[in-house]
């Protein structure tokens, strides 16, 4: 009865693998029963469809507060990829990066832990960070 992973993209109800992050929630039996009844009655295609819709409705409901927080926190919204070339250019320029993303931040697989530590001063991601486990470990003390 469950559908595929969760998506933050309101226009794409069935995200491709890699376009979403799977989450797990615990629900009481009565809430779960209500969800199953709404699915059975045809209001939603499956449990995931109802949960995605409910989440999007709450995000829409708080849109003004979210917009203000994004501006206040100066975060990049959406997808942000950091390539080896990006980090090497920062190192050559003597710059340290402050990664602040609401969405998905990715650090390329060919980035070494040493290069990441030499060029990334801080990491704050609301959503998901995709990087090698070695890079994540190297930046652990810089993550908020």
PDB file of C-alpha atoms in Angstrom:
ATOM      1  CA  UNK A   1       0.000   0.000   0.000  1.00  0.00           C
ATOM      2  CA  UNK A   2       2.991   2.357   0.522  1.00  0.00           C
ATOM      3  CA  UNK A   3       4.299   4.320  -2.447  1.00  0.00           C
ATOM      4  CA  UNK A   4       7.876   5.309  -3.189  1.00  0.00           C
ATOM      5  CA  UNK A   5      10.093   7.832  -1.319  1.00  0.00           C
ATOM      6  CA  UNK A   6       9.146  11.320  -0.179  1.00  0.00           C
ATOM      7  CA  UNK A   7       9.521  14.318  -2.507  1.00  0.00           C
ATOM      8  CA  UNK A   8       9.703  18.035  -1.941  1.00  0.00           C
ATOM      9  CA  UNK A   9       8.832  18.730  -5.582  1.00  0.00           C
ATOM     10  CA  UNK A  10       5.129  19.554  -5.728  1.00  0.00           C
ATOM     11  CA  UNK A  11       5.037  19.231  -9.517  1.00  0.00           C
ATOM     12  CA  UNK A  12       6.436  15.698  -9.649  1.00  0.00           C
ATOM     13  CA  UNK A  13       4.342  13.337  -7.528  1.00  0.00           C
ATOM     14  CA  UNK A  14       6.569  10.355  -8.407  1.00  0.00           C
ATOM     15  CA  UNK A  15      10.195  11.446  -8.068  1.00  0.00           C
ATOM     16  CA  UNK A  16      12.961   9.472  -9.757  1.00  0.00           C
ATOM     17  CA  UNK A  17      15.358   7.596  -7.520  1.00  0.00           C
ATOM     18  CA  UNK A  18      17.954  10.083  -6.351  1.00  0.00           C
ATOM     19  CA  UNK A  19      15.476  12.997  -6.498  1.00  0.00           C
ATOM     20  CA  UNK A  20      14.130  12.268  -3.047  1.00  0.00           C
ATOM     21  CA  UNK A  21      15.158  11.169   0.413  1.00  0.00           C
ATOM     22  CA  UNK A  22      13.354   8.356   2.210  1.00  0.00           C
ATOM     23  CA  UNK A  23      12.076   9.087   5.708  1.00  0.00           C
ATOM     24  CA  UNK A  24      10.363   6.917   8.288  1.00  0.00           C
ATOM     25  CA  UNK A  25       7.572   8.028  10.593  1.00  0.00           C
ATOM     26  CA  UNK A  26       5.714   6.332  13.395  1.00  0.00           C
ATOM     27  CA  UNK A  27       1.941   6.734  13.506  1.00  0.00           C
ATOM     28  CA  UNK A  28      -0.680   5.600  15.949  1.00  0.00           C
ATOM     29  CA  UNK A  29      -2.979   2.825  14.793  1.00  0.00           C
ATOM     30  CA  UNK A  30      -6.009   5.088  14.582  1.00  0.00           C
ATOM     31  CA  UNK A  31      -4.192   7.662  12.421  1.00  0.00           C
ATOM     32  CA  UNK A  32      -2.935   4.853  10.199  1.00  0.00           C
ATOM     33  CA  UNK A  33      -6.451   3.456   9.963  1.00  0.00           C
ATOM     34  CA  UNK A  34      -7.797   6.846   8.909  1.00  0.00           C
ATOM     35  CA  UNK A  35      -5.112   7.072   6.224  1.00  0.00           C
ATOM     36  CA  UNK A  36      -5.959   3.589   4.944  1.00  0.00           C
ATOM     37  CA  UNK A  37      -9.657   4.469   4.866  1.00  0.00           C
ATOM     38  CA  UNK A  38      -9.001   7.633   2.816  1.00  0.00           C
ATOM     39  CA  UNK A  39      -6.889   5.561   0.409  1.00  0.00           C
ATOM     40  CA  UNK A  40      -9.559   2.864   0.233  1.00  0.00           C
ATOM     41  CA  UNK A  41     -12.227   5.511  -0.477  1.00  0.00           C
ATOM     42  CA  UNK A  42     -10.157   6.840  -3.389  1.00  0.00           C
ATOM     43  CA  UNK A  43      -9.133  10.206  -1.963  1.00  0.00           C
ATOM     44  CA  UNK A  44      -5.440   9.280  -2.364  1.00  0.00           C
ATOM     45  CA  UNK A  45      -3.586   6.735  -4.488  1.00  0.00           C
ATOM     46  CA  UNK A  46      -1.668   5.347  -1.482  1.00  0.00           C
ATOM     47  CA  UNK A  47      -0.372   6.230   1.973  1.00  0.00           C
ATOM     48  CA  UNK A  48       2.629   8.086   0.591  1.00  0.00           C
ATOM     49  CA  UNK A  49       0.406  10.252  -1.623  1.00  0.00           C
ATOM     50  CA  UNK A  50      -1.607  11.369   1.425  1.00  0.00           C
ATOM     51  CA  UNK A  51       1.528  12.032   3.512  1.00  0.00           C
ATOM     52  CA  UNK A  52       3.200  14.040   0.716  1.00  0.00           C
ATOM     53  CA  UNK A  53       0.027  16.077   0.249  1.00  0.00           C
ATOM     54  CA  UNK A  54      -0.244  16.769   3.984  1.00  0.00           C
ATOM     55  CA  UNK A  55       3.397  17.871   4.157  1.00  0.00           C
ATOM     56  CA  UNK A  56       3.025  20.159   1.139  1.00  0.00           C
ATOM     57  CA  UNK A  57      -0.116  21.689   2.631  1.00  0.00           C
ATOM     58  CA  UNK A  58       1.767  22.493   5.851  1.00  0.00           C
ATOM     59  CA  UNK A  59       4.687  23.969   3.898  1.00  0.00           C
ATOM     60  CA  UNK A  60       2.246  26.124   1.894  1.00  0.00           C
ATOM     61  CA  UNK A  61       0.497  27.171   5.100  1.00  0.00           C
ATOM     62  CA  UNK A  62       3.787  28.472   6.544  1.00  0.00           C
ATOM     63  CA  UNK A  63       5.199  29.860   3.274  1.00  0.00           C
ATOM     64  CA  UNK A  64       5.701  33.439   4.529  1.00  0.00           C
ATOM     65  CA  UNK A  65       7.612  32.300   7.621  1.00  0.00           C
ATOM     66  CA  UNK A  66       9.712  29.926   5.502  1.00  0.00           C
ATOM     67  CA  UNK A  67      10.562  32.647   2.983  1.00  0.00           C
ATOM     68  CA  UNK A  68      11.650  34.992   5.782  1.00  0.00           C
ATOM     69  CA  UNK A  69      13.780  32.281   7.413  1.00  0.00           C
ATOM     70  CA  UNK A  70      15.485  31.422   4.104  1.00  0.00           C
ATOM     71  CA  UNK A  71      16.347  35.096   3.618  1.00  0.00           C
ATOM     72  CA  UNK A  72      17.471  35.555   7.228  1.00  0.00           C
ATOM     73  CA  UNK A  73      19.683  32.459   7.173  1.00  0.00           C
ATOM     74  CA  UNK A  74      21.130  33.269   3.717  1.00  0.00           C
ATOM     75  CA  UNK A  75      20.807  29.716   2.414  1.00  0.00           C
ATOM     76  CA  UNK A  76      20.948  28.460  -1.157  1.00  0.00           C
ATOM     77  CA  UNK A  77      17.549  27.035  -2.052  1.00  0.00           C
ATOM     78  CA  UNK A  78      17.348  23.834  -4.079  1.00  0.00           C
ATOM     79  CA  UNK A  79      20.259  21.784  -5.367  1.00  0.00           C
ATOM     80  CA  UNK A  80      23.893  22.838  -4.889  1.00  0.00           C
ATOM     81  CA  UNK A  81      26.783  20.732  -6.193  1.00  0.00           C
ATOM     82  CA  UNK A  82      30.411  21.231  -5.190  1.00  0.00           C
ATOM     83  CA  UNK A  83      32.841  19.700  -7.682  1.00  0.00           C
ATOM     84  CA  UNK A  84      36.519  18.991  -7.195  1.00  0.00           C
ATOM     85  CA  UNK A  85      37.222  21.926  -9.558  1.00  0.00           C
ATOM     86  CA  UNK A  86      35.085  24.244  -7.376  1.00  0.00           C
ATOM     87  CA  UNK A  87      37.029  23.304  -4.260  1.00  0.00           C
ATOM     88  CA  UNK A  88      40.417  23.493  -5.971  1.00  0.00           C
ATOM     89  CA  UNK A  89      39.531  26.978  -7.275  1.00  0.00           C
ATOM     90  CA  UNK A  90      38.574  28.047  -3.743  1.00  0.00           C
ATOM     91  CA  UNK A  91      41.873  26.693  -2.397  1.00  0.00           C
ATOM     92  CA  UNK A  92      43.858  28.532  -5.102  1.00  0.00           C
ATOM     93  CA  UNK A  93      41.996  31.753  -4.268  1.00  0.00           C
ATOM     94  CA  UNK A  94      42.655  31.270  -0.556  1.00  0.00           C
ATOM     95  CA  UNK A  95      38.920  31.112   0.174  1.00  0.00           C
ATOM     96  CA  UNK A  96      37.045  28.973   2.656  1.00  0.00           C
ATOM     97  CA  UNK A  97      33.499  27.971   1.706  1.00  0.00           C
ATOM     98  CA  UNK A  98      30.507  28.153   4.003  1.00  0.00           C
ATOM     99  CA  UNK A  99      27.977  25.670   2.630  1.00  0.00           C
ATOM    100  CA  UNK A 100      24.420  26.671   3.569  1.00  0.00           C
ATOM    101  CA  UNK A 101      21.714  24.854   1.627  1.00  0.00           C
ATOM    102  CA  UNK A 102      18.014  24.198   2.029  1.00  0.00           C
ATOM    103  CA  UNK A 103      17.446  21.196  -0.225  1.00  0.00           C
ATOM    104  CA  UNK A 104      20.242  18.953  -1.449  1.00  0.00           C
ATOM    105  CA  UNK A 105      23.958  19.676  -1.225  1.00  0.00           C
ATOM    106  CA  UNK A 106      26.338  17.295  -2.970  1.00  0.00           C
ATOM    107  CA  UNK A 107      30.105  17.081  -2.802  1.00  0.00           C
ATOM    108  CA  UNK A 108      31.606  15.216  -5.741  1.00  0.00           C
ATOM    109  CA  UNK A 109      32.875  11.691  -5.155  1.00  0.00           C
ATOM    110  CA  UNK A 110      36.391  12.605  -6.348  1.00  0.00           C
ATOM    111  CA  UNK A 111      36.816  15.221  -3.585  1.00  0.00           C
ATOM    112  CA  UNK A 112      39.331  13.980  -1.029  1.00  0.00           C
ATOM    113  CA  UNK A 113      38.831  14.477   2.708  1.00  0.00           C
ATOM    114  CA  UNK A 114      41.977  16.636   2.723  1.00  0.00           C
ATOM    115  CA  UNK A 115      40.639  18.930  -0.020  1.00  0.00           C
ATOM    116  CA  UNK A 116      37.287  19.215   1.769  1.00  0.00           C
ATOM    117  CA  UNK A 117      38.946  20.189   5.077  1.00  0.00           C
ATOM    118  CA  UNK A 118      41.224  22.681   3.321  1.00  0.00           C
ATOM    119  CA  UNK A 119      38.347  24.498   1.594  1.00  0.00           C
ATOM    120  CA  UNK A 120      35.107  24.033   3.572  1.00  0.00           C
ATOM    121  CA  UNK A 121      34.818  26.057   6.779  1.00  0.00           C
ATOM    122  CA  UNK A 122      31.247  25.093   7.682  1.00  0.00           C
ATOM    123  CA  UNK A 123      28.338  22.967   6.495  1.00  0.00           C
ATOM    124  CA  UNK A 124      24.692  23.628   7.364  1.00  0.00           C
ATOM    125  CA  UNK A 125      22.217  21.658   5.275  1.00  0.00           C
ATOM    126  CA  UNK A 126      18.472  21.579   5.838  1.00  0.00           C
ATOM    127  CA  UNK A 127      17.491  18.588   3.740  1.00  0.00           C
ATOM    128  CA  UNK A 128      20.219  16.192   2.660  1.00  0.00           C
ATOM    129  CA  UNK A 129      23.969  16.179   2.180  1.00  0.00           C
ATOM    130  CA  UNK A 130      25.385  13.650  -0.281  1.00  0.00           C
ATOM    131  CA  UNK A 131      29.124  13.132   0.019  1.00  0.00           C
ATOM    132  CA  UNK A 132      31.438  10.208   0.571  1.00  0.00           C
ATOM    133  CA  UNK A 133      31.535   8.898   4.113  1.00  0.00           C
ATOM    134  CA  UNK A 134      35.230   9.885   4.289  1.00  0.00           C
ATOM    135  CA  UNK A 135      34.406  13.511   3.387  1.00  0.00           C
ATOM    136  CA  UNK A 136      31.502  13.577   5.851  1.00  0.00           C
ATOM    137  CA  UNK A 137      33.810  12.261   8.582  1.00  0.00           C
ATOM    138  CA  UNK A 138      36.457  14.854   7.715  1.00  0.00           C
ATOM    139  CA  UNK A 139      33.860  17.653   7.989  1.00  0.00           C
ATOM    140  CA  UNK A 140      31.998  16.304  11.032  1.00  0.00           C
ATOM    141  CA  UNK A 141      33.309  19.016  13.351  1.00  0.00           C
ATOM    142  CA  UNK A 142      32.206  21.696  10.869  1.00  0.00           C
ATOM    143  CA  UNK A 143      28.606  20.520  10.443  1.00  0.00           C
ATOM    144  CA  UNK A 144      25.730  22.253  12.170  1.00  0.00           C
TER     145      UNK A 144
END
